[in-house]
Each structure stands twice: as C-alpha cells, then as structure tokens.
Tab-separated table of C-alpha atoms in Angstrom:
chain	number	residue	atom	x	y	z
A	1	UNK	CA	-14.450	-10.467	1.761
A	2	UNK	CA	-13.675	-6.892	0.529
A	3	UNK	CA	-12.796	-5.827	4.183
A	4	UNK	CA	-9.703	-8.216	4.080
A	5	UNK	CA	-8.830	-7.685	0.458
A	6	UNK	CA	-9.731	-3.835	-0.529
A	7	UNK	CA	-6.393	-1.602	-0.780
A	8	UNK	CA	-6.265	2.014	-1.237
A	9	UNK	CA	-3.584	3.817	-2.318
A	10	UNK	CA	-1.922	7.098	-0.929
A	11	UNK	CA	0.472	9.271	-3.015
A	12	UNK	CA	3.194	11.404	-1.593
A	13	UNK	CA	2.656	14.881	-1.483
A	14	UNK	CA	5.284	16.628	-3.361
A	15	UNK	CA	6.954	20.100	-1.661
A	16	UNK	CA	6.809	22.498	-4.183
A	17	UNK	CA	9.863	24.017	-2.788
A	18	UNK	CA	8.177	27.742	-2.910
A	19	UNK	CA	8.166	29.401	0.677
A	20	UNK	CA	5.051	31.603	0.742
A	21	UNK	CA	4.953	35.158	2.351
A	22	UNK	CA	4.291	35.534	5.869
A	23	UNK	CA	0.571	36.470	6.137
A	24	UNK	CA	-0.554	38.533	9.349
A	25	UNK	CA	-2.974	36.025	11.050
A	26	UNK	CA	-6.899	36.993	10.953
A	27	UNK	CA	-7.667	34.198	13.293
A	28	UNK	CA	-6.472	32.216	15.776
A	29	UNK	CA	-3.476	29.957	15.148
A	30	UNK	CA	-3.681	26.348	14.001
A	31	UNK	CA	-1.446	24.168	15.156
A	32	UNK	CA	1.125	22.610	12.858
A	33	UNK	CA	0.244	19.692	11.251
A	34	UNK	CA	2.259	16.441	12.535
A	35	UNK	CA	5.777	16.513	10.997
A	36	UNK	CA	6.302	13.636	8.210
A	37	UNK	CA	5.674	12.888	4.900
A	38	UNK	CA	2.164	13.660	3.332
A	39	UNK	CA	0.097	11.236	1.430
A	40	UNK	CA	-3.310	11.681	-0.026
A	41	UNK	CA	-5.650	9.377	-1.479
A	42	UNK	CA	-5.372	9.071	-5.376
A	43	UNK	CA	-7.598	6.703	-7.916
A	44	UNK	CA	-4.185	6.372	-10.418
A	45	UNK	CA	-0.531	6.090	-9.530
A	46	UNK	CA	2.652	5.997	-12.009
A	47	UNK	CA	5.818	5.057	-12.549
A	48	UNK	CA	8.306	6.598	-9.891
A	49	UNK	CA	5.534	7.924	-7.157
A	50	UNK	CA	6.012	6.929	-3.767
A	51	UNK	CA	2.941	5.330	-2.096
A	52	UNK	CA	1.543	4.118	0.960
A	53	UNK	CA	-1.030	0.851	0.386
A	54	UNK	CA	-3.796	1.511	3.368
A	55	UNK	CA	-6.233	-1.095	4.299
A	56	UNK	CA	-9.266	0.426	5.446
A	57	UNK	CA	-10.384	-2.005	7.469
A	58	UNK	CA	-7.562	-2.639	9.831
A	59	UNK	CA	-6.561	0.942	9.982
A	60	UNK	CA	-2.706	-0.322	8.715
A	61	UNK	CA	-0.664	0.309	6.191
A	62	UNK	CA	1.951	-2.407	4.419
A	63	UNK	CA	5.143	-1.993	5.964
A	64	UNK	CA	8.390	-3.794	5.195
A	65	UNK	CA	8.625	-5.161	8.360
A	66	UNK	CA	7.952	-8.714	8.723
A	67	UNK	CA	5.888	-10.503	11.406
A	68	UNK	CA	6.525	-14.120	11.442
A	69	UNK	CA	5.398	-15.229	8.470
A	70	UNK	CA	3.189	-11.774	7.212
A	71	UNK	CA	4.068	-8.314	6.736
A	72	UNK	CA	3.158	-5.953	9.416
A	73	UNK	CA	0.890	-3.503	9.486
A	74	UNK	CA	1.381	0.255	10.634
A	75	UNK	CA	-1.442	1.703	11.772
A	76	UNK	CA	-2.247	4.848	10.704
A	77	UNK	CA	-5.292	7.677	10.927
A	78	UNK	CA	-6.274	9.081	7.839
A	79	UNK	CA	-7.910	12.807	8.069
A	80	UNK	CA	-9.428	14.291	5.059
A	81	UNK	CA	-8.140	11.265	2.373
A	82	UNK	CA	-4.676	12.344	3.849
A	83	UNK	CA	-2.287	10.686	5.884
A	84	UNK	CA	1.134	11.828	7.450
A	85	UNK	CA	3.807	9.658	8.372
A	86	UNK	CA	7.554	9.335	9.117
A	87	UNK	CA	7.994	5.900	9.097
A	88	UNK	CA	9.821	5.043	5.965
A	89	UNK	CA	9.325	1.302	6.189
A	90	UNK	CA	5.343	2.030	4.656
A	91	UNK	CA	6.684	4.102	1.587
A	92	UNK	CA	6.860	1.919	-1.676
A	93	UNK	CA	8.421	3.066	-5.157
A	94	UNK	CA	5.663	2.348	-7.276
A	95	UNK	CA	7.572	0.929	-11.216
A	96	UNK	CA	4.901	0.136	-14.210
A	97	UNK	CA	5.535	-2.014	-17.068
A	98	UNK	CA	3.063	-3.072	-18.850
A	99	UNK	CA	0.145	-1.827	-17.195
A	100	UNK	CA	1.619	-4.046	-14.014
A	101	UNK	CA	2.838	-2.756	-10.871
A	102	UNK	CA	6.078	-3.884	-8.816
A	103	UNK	CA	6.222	-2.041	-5.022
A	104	UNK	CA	9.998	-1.564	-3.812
A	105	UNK	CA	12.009	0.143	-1.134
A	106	UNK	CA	15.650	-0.010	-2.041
A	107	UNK	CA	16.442	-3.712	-2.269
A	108	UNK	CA	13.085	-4.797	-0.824
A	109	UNK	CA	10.412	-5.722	-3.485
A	110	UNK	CA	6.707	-7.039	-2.256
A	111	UNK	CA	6.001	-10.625	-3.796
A	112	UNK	CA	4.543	-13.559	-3.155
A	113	UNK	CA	6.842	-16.533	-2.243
A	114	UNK	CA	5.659	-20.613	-2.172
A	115	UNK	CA	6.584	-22.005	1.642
A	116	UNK	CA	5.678	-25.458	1.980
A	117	UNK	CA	1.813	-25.793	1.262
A	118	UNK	CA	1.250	-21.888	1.979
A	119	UNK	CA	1.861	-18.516	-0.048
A	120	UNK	CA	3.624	-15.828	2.167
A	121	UNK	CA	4.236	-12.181	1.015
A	122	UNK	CA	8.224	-11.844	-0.088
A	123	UNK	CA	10.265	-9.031	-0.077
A	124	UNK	CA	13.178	-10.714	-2.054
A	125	UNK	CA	13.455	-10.374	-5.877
A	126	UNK	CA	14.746	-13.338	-6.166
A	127	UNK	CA	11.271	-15.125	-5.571
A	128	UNK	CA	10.209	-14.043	-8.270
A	129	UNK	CA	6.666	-13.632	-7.863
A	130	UNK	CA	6.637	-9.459	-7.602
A	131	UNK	CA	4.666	-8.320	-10.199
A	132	UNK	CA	1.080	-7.148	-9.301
A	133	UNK	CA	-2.186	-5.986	-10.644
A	134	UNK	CA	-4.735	-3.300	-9.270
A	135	UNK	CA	-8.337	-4.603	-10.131
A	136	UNK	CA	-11.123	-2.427	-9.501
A	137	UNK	CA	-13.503	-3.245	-6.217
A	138	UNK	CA	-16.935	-2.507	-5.108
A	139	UNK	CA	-15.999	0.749	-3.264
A	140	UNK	CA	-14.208	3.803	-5.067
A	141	UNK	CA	-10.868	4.520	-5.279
A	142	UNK	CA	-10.046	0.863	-3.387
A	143	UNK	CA	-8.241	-1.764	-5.298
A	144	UNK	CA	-7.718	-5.566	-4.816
A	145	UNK	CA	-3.628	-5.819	-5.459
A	146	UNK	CA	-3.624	-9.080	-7.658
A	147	UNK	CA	-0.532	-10.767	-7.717
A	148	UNK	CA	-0.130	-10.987	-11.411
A	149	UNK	CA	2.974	-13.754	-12.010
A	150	UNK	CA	1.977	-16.042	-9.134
A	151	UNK	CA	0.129	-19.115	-10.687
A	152	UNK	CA	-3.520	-19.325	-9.723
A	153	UNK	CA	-4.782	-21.960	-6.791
A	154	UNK	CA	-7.762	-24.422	-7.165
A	155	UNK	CA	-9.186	-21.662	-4.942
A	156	UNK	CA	-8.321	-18.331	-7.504
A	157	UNK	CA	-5.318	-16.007	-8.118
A	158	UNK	CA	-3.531	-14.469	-5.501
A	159	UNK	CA	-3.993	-11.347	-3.744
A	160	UNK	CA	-2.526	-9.259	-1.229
A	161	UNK	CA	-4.715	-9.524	2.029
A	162	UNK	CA	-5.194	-8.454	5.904
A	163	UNK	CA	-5.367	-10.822	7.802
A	164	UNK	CA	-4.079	-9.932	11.512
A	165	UNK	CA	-1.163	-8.623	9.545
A	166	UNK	CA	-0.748	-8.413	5.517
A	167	UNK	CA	-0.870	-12.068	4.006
A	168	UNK	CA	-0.976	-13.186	0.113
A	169	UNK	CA	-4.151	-15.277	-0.084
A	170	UNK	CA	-6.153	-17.040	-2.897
A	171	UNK	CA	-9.596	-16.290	-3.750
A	172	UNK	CA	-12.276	-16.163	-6.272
C-alpha cells in the first residue's frame, strides 16, 4: 500500500548568512513566517544534509522518539513543498556510502532490529541493521526507504512504514 510505505524527503534550508537591505514596503505586511528550521521538498539528498522523512499520508514526520514498540510520528503541515519546524528530534544526518543511506542524530541511528517474531525500527548502532535504500515509487519525488542489510522475509525485504506510528514492515 503506497499510502503506508511512500516517504518523501525534506532538505534543510541553508541561511545564506547575507542580511538584505531594508526595502520600504509597497504593500501591506506579511506576517513572519513560523520561527524554526526550513525544509523543502527535494528528489536527491547527499552526504551531510540534514533531512526530515515526511509521510504523506499520516501528515508525520519520523522522529526519534519512540512509542512502545514504533517510532513516533510528528505531525507536521507542509505549505508550498516546505515545512518549518523546531523540533530537533525529526532532523536526520543523512551519510552515503555506496549509493546507501544511514539516517542519524548524534548517537541515534534508524535501523531495523529482530524482537522475538517481529521487526521493530532501532535507533542503536549496535543492531546492526541501519543501512537503507531509497527505491523509486509510483508518485514523484516519494521514495519507499528499503532497509538494505536486513535479510528479506518469506513476505519481501524490509521497509520503513506508517502504521499508527513508523514501523519496519516486510512486503513485496
């Protein structure tokens, strides 16, 4: 089900650090946009960028913060392929190797761990099921985040899914 499983992917907004001059207004002021960081929508991310992973479906993004088993999601309201947010526990440190993607913050790394007869999403190294793959879906600029180290079910590979909060699920 593409609702479930379709990711996109925001990228920081970099400041430039440039102040612009002071313009004398024409029009009406608008009011400030909402103070955080800035994200937009992007089709390719690198090494080193910072990104939010925003599932369209549930209006959440992957946070760090787990919910019993699953990751929770932030909800979040996209305007114009942009979002803005302070909440630091949705920003991941994107690192490539390989053409494979690992998602950190600090000493937190997204993964896929075995529990009993279940896969649940990790944030421990140590697990060491954190490598990941974006495959291409149906709808552009959307991704299905394929774990890529995990070893495939009866059922398919693993990939990251919401599910009433973010999950690590098997499918074909």
């Amino acid at each position: 089900n593409e609702a479930l499983f379709a990711q996109q992917i925001y990228l920081i907004v970099e400041d430039s650090g440039e102040t612009p001059e002071p313009e004398e207004p024409e029009e009406p002021e608008v009011p400030e946009a909402p103070a955080g960081n800035e994200y937009t929508k992007t089709a390719t991310i690198a090494d080193g960028d910072t990104v939010l992973i925003y599932n369209a479906s549930s209006g959440t993004v992957v946070s760090s913060n787990k919910s019993g088993y699953k990751l929770a999601g932030v909800g979040v309201t996209p305007a114009e392929d942009k979002i803005v947010t302070e909440d630091e526990s949705v920003a991941w440190t994107v690192s490539v190797v390989d053409g494979k993607y690992t998602f950190s913050q600090g000493d937190k790394v997204l993964g896929a761990v075995k529990s009993g007869t279940y896969v649940n999403p990790s944030l421990n190294a140590a697990d060491g099921y954190t490598t990941w793959e974006l495959v291409s879906s149906a709808t552009d600029s959307t991704w299905y985040i394929k774990n890529a180290t995990f070893p495939a079910s009866n059922y398919g590979p693993y990939y990251l899914e919401y599910y009433s909060g973010y999950t690590v699920y098997a499918s074909n």
